[in-house]
Short mmCIF file of C-alpha atoms in Angstrom, two decimals:
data_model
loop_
_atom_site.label_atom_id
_atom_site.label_comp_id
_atom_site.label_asym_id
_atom_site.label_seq_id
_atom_site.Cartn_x
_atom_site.Cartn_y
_atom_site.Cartn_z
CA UNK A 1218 0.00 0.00 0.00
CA UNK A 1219 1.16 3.63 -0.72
CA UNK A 1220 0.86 6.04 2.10
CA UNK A 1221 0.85 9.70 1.90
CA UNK A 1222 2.49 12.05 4.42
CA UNK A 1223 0.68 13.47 7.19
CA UNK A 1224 -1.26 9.91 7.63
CA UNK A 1225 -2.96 10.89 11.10
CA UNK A 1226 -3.17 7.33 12.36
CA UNK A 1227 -4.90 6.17 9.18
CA UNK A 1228 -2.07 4.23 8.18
CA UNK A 1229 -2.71 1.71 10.51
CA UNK A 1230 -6.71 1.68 9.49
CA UNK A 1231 -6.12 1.04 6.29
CA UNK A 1232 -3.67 -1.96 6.55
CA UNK A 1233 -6.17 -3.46 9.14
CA UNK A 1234 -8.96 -2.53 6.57
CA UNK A 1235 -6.78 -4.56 3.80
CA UNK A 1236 -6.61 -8.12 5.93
CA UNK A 1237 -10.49 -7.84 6.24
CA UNK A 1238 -11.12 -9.77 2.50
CA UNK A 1239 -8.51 -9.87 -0.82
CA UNK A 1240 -11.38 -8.84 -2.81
CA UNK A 1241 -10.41 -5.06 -1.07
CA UNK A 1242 -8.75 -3.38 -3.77
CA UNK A 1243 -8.50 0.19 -2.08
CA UNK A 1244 -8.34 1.63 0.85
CA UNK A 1245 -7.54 5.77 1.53
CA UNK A 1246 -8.22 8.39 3.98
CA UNK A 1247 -9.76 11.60 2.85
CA UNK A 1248 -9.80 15.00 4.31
CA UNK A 1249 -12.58 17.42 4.82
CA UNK A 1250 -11.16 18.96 1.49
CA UNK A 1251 -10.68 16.39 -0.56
CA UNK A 1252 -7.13 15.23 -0.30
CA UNK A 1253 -5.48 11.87 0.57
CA UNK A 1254 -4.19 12.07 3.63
CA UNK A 1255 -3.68 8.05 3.73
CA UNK A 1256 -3.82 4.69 2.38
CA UNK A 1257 -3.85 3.49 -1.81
CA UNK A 1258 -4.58 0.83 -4.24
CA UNK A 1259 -3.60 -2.59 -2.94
CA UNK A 1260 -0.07 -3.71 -3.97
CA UNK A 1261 0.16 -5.28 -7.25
CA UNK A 1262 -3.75 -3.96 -8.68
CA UNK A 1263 -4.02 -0.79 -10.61
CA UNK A 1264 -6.34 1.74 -10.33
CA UNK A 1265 -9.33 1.81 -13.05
CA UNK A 1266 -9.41 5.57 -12.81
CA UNK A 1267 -5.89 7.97 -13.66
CA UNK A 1268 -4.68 10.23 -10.59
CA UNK A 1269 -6.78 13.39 -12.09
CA UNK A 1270 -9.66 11.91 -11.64
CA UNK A 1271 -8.84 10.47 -7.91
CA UNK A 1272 -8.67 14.32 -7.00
CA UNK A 1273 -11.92 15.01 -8.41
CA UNK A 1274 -13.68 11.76 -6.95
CA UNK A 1275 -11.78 12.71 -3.61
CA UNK A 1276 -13.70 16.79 -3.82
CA UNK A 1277 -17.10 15.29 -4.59
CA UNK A 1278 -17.02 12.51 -2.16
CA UNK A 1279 -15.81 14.87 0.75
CA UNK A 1280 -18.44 17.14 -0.26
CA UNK A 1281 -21.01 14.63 -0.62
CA UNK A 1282 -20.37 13.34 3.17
CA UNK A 1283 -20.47 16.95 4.21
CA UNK A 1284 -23.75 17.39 3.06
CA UNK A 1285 -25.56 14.33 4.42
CA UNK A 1286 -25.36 15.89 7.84
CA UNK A 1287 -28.62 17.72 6.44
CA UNK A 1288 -30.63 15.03 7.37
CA UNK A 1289 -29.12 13.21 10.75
CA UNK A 1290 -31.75 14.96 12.85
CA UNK A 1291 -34.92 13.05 10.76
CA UNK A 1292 -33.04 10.01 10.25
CA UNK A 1293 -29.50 9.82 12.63
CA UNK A 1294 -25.92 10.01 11.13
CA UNK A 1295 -24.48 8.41 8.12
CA UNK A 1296 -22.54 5.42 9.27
CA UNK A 1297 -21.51 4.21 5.68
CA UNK A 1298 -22.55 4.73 2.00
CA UNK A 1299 -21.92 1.62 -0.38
CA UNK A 1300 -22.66 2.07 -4.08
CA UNK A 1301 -22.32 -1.19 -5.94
CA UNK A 1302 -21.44 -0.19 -9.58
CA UNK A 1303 -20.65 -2.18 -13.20
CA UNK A 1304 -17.43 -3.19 -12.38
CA UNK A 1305 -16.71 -2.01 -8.25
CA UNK A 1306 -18.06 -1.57 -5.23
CA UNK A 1307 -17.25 1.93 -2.99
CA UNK A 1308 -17.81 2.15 0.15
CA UNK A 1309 -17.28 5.60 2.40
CA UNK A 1310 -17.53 5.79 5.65
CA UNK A 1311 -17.90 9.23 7.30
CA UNK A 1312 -15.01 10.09 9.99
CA UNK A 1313 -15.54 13.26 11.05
CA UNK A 1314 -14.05 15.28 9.57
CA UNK A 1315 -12.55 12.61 7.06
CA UNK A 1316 -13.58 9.75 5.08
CA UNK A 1317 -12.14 6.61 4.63
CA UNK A 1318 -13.04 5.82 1.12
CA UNK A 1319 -12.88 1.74 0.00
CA UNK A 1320 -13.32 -0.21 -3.34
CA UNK A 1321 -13.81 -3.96 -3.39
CA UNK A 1322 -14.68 -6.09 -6.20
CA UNK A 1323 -18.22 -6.59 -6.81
CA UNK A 1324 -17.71 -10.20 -4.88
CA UNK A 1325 -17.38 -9.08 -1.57
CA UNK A 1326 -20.27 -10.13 0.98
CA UNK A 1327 -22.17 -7.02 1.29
CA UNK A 1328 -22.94 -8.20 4.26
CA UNK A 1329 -20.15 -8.41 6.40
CA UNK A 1330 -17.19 -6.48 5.32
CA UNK A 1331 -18.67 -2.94 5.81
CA UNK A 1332 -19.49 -3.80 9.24
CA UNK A 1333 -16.62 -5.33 9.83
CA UNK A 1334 -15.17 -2.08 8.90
CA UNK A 1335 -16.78 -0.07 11.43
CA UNK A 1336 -15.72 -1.89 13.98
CA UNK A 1337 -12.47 -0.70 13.02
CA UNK A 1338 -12.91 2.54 12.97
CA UNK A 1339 -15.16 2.61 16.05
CA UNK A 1340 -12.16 0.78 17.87
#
């Protein structure tokens, strides 16, 4: 895994995200504007997206978590968002005020790993 400076104690998140399931192709730590602060691509897969449009999927998804806060009054907090597209599933998970941002192969039992992942974080 590739880290990025300034980790914050993500570094250690991520690799214990990684030994969860080898169907985890990505795990990174966002900040509240958008930047990797942590984490990567697991070692020897390549990304399906270039690094230009990492930054841009970094913005929007830091934005997006910033603006689900709208509704935790009606229906409580966002504890994780899982979108399972053509070819990937990504997960986010809100961690105020960063993200930790995961893609897994379409595989993965939807069932366990994310909440497997919260325990992690809630740890």
């Amino acid at each position: 895994m590739q880290d990025s400076q300034n980790g914050g104690g993500f570094d250690e998140l991520c690799d214990s995200v990684f030994q969860l399931d080898e169907k985890i192709r990505s795990v990174r730590a966002i900040n509240n504007k958008g930047k990797l602060v942590a984490g990567g691509m697991r070692k020897g897969l390549t990304a399906l997206e270039d690094a230009k449009k990492d930054e841009m999927l970094f913005m929007e998804l830091s934005l997006r978590v910033r603006m689900r806060h709208e509704f935790d009054t009606e229906f409580g907090p966002v504890e994780f968002s899982l979108s399972y597209r053509g070819k990937i599933v990504i997960m986010s998970f809100p961690m105020d005020p960063n993200v930790l941002f995961v893609t897994t192969e379409r595989q993965i039992d939807l069932n366990k790993i994310p909440f497997k992942i919260l325990e992690l974080i809630k740890k």
